[in-house]
PDB file of C-alpha atoms in Angstrom:
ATOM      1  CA  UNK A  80     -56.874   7.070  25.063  1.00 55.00           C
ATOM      2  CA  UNK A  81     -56.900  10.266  23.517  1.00 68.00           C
ATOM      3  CA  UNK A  82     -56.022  11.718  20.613  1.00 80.00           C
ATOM      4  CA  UNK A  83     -52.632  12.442  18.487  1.00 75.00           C
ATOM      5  CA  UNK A  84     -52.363  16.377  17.988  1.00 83.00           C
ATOM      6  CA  UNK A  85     -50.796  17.871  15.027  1.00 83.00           C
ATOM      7  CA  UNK A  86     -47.573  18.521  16.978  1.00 84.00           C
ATOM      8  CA  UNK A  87     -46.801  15.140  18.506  1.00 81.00           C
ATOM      9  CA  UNK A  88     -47.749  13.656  14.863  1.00 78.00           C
ATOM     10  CA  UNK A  89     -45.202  16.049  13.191  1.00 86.00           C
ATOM     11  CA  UNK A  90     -42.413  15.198  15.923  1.00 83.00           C
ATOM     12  CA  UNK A  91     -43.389  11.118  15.509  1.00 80.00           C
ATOM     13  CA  UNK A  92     -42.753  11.993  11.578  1.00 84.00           C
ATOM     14  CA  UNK A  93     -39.492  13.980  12.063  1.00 84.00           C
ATOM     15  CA  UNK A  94     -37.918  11.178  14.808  1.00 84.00           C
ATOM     16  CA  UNK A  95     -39.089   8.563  12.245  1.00 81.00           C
ATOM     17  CA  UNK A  96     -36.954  10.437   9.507  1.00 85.00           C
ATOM     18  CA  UNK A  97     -34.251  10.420  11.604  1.00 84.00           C
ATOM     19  CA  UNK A  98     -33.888   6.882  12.781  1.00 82.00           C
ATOM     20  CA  UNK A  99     -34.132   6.372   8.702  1.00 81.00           C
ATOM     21  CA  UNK A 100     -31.393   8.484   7.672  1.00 82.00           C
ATOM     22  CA  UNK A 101     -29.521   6.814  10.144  1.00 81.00           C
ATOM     23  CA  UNK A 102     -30.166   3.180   9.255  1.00 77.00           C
ATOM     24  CA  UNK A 103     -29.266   4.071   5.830  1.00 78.00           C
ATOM     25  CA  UNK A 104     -26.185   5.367   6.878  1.00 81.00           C
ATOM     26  CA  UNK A 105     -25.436   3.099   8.661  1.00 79.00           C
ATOM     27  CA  UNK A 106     -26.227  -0.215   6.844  1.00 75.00           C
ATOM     28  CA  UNK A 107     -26.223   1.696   3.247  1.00 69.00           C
ATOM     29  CA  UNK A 108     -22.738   3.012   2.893  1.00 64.00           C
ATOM     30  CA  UNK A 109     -21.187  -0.312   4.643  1.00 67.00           C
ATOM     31  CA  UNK A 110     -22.669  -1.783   1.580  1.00 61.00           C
ATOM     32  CA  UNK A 111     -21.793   0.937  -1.387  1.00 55.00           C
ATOM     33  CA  UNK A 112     -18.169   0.522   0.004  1.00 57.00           C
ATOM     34  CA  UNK A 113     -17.982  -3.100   0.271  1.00 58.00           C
ATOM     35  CA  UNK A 114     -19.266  -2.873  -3.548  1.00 54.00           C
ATOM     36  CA  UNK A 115     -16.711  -0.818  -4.630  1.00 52.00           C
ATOM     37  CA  UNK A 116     -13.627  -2.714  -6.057  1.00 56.00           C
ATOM     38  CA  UNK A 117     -10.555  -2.374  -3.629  1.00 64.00           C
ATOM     39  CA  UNK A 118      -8.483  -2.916  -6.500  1.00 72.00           C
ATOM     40  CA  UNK A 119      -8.126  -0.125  -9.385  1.00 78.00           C
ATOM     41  CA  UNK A 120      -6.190  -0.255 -12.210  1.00 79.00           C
ATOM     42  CA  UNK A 121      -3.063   2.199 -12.331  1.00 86.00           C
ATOM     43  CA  UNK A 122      -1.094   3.344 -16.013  1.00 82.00           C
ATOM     44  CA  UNK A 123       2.250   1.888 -16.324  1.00 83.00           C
ATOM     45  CA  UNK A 124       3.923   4.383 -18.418  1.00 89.00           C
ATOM     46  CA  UNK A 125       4.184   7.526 -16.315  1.00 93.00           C
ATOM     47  CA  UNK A 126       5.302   7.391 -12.659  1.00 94.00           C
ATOM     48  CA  UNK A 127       3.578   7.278  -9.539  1.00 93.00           C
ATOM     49  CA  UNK A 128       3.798   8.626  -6.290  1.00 92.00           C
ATOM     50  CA  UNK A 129       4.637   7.062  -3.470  1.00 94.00           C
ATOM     51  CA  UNK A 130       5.204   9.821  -0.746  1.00 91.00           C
ATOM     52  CA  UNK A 131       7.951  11.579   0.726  1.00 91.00           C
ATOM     53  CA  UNK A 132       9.708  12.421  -3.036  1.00 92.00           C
ATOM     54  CA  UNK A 133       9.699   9.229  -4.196  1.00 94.00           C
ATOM     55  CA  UNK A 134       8.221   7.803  -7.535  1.00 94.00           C
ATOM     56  CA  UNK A 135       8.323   4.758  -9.474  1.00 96.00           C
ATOM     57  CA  UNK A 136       6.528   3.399 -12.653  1.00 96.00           C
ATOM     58  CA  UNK A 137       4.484   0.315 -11.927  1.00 96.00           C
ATOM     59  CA  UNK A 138       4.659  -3.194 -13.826  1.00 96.00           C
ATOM     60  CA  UNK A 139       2.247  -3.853 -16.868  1.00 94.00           C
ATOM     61  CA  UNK A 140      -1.026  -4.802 -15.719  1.00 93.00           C
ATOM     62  CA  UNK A 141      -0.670  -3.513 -12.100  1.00 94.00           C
ATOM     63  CA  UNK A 142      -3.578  -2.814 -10.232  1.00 94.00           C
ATOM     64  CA  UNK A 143      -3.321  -0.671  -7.180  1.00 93.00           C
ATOM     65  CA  UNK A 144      -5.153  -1.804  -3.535  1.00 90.00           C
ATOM     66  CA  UNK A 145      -6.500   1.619  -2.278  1.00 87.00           C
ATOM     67  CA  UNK A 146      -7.118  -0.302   1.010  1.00 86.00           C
ATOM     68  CA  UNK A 147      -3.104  -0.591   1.349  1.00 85.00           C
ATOM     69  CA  UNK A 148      -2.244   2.965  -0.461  1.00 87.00           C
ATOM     70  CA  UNK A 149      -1.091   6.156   1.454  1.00 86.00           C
ATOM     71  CA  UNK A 150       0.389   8.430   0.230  1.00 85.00           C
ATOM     72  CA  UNK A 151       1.656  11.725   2.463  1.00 84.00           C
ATOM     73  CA  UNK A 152       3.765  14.291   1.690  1.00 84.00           C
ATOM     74  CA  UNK A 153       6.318  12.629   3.678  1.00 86.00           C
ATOM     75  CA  UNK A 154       6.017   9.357   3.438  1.00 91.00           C
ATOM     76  CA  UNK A 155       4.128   6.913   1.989  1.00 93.00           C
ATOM     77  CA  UNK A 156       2.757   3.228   0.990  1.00 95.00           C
ATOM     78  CA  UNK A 157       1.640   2.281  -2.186  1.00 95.00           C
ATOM     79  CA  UNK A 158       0.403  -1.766  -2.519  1.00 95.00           C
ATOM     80  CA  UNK A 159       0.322  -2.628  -6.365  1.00 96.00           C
ATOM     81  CA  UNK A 160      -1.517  -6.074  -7.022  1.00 95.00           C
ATOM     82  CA  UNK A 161      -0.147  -7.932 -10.486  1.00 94.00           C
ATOM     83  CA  UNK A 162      -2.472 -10.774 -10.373  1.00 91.00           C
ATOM     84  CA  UNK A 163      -2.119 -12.625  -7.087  1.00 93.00           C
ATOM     85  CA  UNK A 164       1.334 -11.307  -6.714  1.00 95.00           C
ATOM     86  CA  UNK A 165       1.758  -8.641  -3.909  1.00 95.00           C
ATOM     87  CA  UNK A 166       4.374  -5.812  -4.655  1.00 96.00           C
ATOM     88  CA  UNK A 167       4.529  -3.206  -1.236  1.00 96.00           C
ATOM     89  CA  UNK A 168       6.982   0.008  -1.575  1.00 97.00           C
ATOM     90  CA  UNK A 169       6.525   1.896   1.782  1.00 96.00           C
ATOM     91  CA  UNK A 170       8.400   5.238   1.927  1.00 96.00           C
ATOM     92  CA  UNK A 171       9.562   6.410   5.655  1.00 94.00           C
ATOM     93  CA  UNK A 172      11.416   8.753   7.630  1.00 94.00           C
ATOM     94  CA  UNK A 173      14.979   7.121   8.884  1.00 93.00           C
ATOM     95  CA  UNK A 174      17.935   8.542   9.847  1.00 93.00           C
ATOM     96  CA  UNK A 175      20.454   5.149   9.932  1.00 93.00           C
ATOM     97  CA  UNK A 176      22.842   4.007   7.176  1.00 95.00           C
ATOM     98  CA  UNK A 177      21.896   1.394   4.411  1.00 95.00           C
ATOM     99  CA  UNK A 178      22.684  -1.577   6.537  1.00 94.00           C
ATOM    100  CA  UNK A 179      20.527  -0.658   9.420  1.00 96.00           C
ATOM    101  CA  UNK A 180      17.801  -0.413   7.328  1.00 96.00           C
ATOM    102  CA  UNK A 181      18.403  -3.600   5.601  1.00 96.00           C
ATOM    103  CA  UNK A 182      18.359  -5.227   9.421  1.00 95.00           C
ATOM    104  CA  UNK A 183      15.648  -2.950  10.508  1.00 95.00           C
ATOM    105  CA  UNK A 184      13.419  -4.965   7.235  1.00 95.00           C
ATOM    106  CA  UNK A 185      14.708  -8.540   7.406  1.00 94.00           C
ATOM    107  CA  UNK A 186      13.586  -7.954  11.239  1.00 95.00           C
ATOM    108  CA  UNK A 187      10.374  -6.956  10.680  1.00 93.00           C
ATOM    109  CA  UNK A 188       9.894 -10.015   7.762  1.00 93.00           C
ATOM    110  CA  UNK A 189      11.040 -12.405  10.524  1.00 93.00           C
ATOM    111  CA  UNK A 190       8.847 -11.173  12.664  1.00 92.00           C
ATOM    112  CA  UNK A 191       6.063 -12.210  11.523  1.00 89.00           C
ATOM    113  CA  UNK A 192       5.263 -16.189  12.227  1.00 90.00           C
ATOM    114  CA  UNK A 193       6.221 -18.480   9.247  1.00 90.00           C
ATOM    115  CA  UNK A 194       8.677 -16.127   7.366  1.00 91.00           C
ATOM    116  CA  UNK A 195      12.217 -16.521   6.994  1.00 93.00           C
ATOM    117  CA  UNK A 196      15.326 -14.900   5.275  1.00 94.00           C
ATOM    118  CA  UNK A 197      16.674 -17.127   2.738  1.00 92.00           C
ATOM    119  CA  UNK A 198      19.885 -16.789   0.678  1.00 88.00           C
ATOM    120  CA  UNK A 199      22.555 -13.822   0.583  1.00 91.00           C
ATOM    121  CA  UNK A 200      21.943 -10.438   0.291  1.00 93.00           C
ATOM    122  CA  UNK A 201      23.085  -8.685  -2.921  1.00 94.00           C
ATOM    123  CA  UNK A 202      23.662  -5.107  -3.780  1.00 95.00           C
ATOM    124  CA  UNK A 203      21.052  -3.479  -6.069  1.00 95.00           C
ATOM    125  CA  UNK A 204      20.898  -0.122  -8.004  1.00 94.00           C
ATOM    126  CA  UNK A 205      17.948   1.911  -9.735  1.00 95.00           C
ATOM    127  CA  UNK A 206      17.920   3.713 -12.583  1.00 92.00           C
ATOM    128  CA  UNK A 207      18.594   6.857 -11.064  1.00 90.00           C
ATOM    129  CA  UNK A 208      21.451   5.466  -8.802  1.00 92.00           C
ATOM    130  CA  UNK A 209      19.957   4.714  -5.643  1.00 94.00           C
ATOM    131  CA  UNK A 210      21.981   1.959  -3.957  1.00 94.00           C
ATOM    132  CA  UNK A 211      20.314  -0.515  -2.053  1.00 96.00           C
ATOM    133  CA  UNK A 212      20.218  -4.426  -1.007  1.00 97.00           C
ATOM    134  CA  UNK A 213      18.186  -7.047  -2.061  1.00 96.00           C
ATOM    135  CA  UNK A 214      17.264 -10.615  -0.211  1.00 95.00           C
ATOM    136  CA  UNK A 215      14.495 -13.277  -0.519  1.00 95.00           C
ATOM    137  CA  UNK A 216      12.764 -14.745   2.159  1.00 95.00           C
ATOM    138  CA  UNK A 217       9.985 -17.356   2.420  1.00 92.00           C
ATOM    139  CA  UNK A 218       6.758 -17.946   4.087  1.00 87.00           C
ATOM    140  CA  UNK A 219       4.234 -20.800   4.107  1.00 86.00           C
ATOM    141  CA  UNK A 220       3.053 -21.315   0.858  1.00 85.00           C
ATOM    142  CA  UNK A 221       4.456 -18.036  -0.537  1.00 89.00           C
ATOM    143  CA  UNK A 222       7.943 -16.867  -1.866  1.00 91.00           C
ATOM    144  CA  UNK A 223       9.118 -12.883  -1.330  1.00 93.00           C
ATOM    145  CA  UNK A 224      11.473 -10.957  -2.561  1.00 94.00           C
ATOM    146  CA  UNK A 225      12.705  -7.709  -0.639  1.00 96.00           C
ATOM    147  CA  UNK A 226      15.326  -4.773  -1.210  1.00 97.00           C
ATOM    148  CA  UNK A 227      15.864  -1.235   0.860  1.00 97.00           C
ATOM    149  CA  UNK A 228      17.122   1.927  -0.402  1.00 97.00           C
ATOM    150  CA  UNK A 229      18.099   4.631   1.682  1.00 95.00           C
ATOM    151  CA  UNK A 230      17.965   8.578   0.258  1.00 92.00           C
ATOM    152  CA  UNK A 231      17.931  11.874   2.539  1.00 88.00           C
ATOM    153  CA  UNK A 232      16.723  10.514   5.681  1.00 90.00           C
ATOM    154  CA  UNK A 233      14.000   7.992   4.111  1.00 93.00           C
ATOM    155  CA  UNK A 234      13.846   4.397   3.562  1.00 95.00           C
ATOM    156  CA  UNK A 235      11.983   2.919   0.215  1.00 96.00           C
ATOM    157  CA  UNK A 236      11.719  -0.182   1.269  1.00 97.00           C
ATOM    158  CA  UNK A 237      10.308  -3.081  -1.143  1.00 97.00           C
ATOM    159  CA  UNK A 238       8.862  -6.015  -0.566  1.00 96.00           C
ATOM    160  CA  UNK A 239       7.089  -8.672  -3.420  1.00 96.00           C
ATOM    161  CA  UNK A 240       5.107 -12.254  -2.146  1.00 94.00           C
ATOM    162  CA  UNK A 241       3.747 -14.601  -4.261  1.00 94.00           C
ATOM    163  CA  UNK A 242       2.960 -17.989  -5.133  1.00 92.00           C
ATOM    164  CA  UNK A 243       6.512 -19.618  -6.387  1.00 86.00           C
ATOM    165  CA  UNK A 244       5.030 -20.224  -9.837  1.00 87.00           C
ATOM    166  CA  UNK A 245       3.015 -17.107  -9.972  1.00 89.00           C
ATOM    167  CA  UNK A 246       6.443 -14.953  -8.775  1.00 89.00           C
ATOM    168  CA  UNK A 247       8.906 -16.899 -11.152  1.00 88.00           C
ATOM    169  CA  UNK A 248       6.341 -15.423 -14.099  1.00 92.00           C
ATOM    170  CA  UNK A 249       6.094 -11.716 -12.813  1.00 93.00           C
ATOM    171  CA  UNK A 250       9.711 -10.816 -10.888  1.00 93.00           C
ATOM    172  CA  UNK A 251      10.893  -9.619 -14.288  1.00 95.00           C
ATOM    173  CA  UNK A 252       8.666  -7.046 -14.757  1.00 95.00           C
ATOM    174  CA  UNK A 253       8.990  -6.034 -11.031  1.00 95.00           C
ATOM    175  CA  UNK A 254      12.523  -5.864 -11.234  1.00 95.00           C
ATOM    176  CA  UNK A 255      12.349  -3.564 -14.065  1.00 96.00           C
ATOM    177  CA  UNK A 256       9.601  -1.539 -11.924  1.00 96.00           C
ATOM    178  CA  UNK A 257      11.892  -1.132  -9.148  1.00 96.00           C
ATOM    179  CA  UNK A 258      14.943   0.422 -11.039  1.00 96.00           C
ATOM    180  CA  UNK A 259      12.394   3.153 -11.955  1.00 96.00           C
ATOM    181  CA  UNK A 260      12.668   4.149  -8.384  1.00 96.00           C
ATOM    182  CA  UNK A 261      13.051   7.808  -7.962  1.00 94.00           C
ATOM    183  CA  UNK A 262      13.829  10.246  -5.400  1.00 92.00           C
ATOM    184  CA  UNK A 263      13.399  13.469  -6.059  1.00 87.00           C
ATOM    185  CA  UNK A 264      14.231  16.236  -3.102  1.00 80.00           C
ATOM    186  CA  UNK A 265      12.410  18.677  -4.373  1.00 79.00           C
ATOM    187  CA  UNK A 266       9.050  17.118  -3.957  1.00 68.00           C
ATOM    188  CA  UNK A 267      10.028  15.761  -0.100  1.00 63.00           C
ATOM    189  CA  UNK A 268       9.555  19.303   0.665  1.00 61.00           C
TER     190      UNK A 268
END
């Protein structure tokens, strides 16, 4: 065998940096992201947005899932956590009436295996006046709440699962979350 010149040495050390930087991309940020917390706490006394123009101010003690949040400029999702209680406001572009987006929700609920509409639909109101409706629904293990409003083309749609007991407790506070809903044109834009 003979031997390793200065050149082949110096590309051996450069491809060996290389396949380094790689594994540590590749294994390292994996694990910084999977050590971040998914789950980040979010003030309750000034308003959030959602997307698309709308707002609302979360419940005391929310935390917000960034894995679940997305927020565009016109539209949006925004997955608030209030212990093990899931509250979902998604934000989209729709250009039916109030009651097709009520069906267009309780379909998509139904749709998926286990959950079922309960009870009568009721109509709803925030703060600012946006008239909606409001239902409950069940799935295994889990109670939900839902209610649609409909403003300019967009449907805020709402939708809250939890444990009975764990719902019972916090549906007050979401209730008064979700009459802070606000749509504000101006912001759509």
């Amino acid at each position: 065998m003979g031997w390793v010149t200065r050149r082949q040495l110096t590309n051996l050390l450069g491809a060996l940096s290389l396949v380094a930087a790689l594994a540590g991309i590749a294994f390292g940020l994996p694990a910084f992201d999977r050590a971040l917390p998914a789950e980040r706490p979010v003030p309750s006394d000034r308003p959030y947005v959602i997307g698309g123009g709308v707002t609302v101010v979360p419940p005391p003690g929310a935390r917000i899932d960034v894995t679940e949040t997305r927020p565009t400029q016109d539209a949006g999702t925004v997955l608030f956590r209030i212990g093990p209680v899931r509250y979902l406001i998604t934000v989209r572009r729709f250009d039916g009436d109030l009651g097709a987006a009520a069906i267009r929700l309780r379909q998509r609920i139904t749709g998926t295996s286990g959950y079922q509409v309960t009870g009568t639909e009721l109509t709803v109101a925030t703060g600012t006046g946006l008239a909606g409706l409001q239902g409950g629904y069940t799935a295994p293990g889990r109670g939900g709440r839902y209610a649609v409003f409909v403003a300019d083309g967009r449907t805020i749609e709402v939708t809250v699962s939890g444990a009975d007991l764990d719902l019972g407790r916090i549906l007050p506070a979401i209730d008064a979350s979700t009459k802070t809903l606000r749509y504000d044109p101006e912001a759509a834009q």
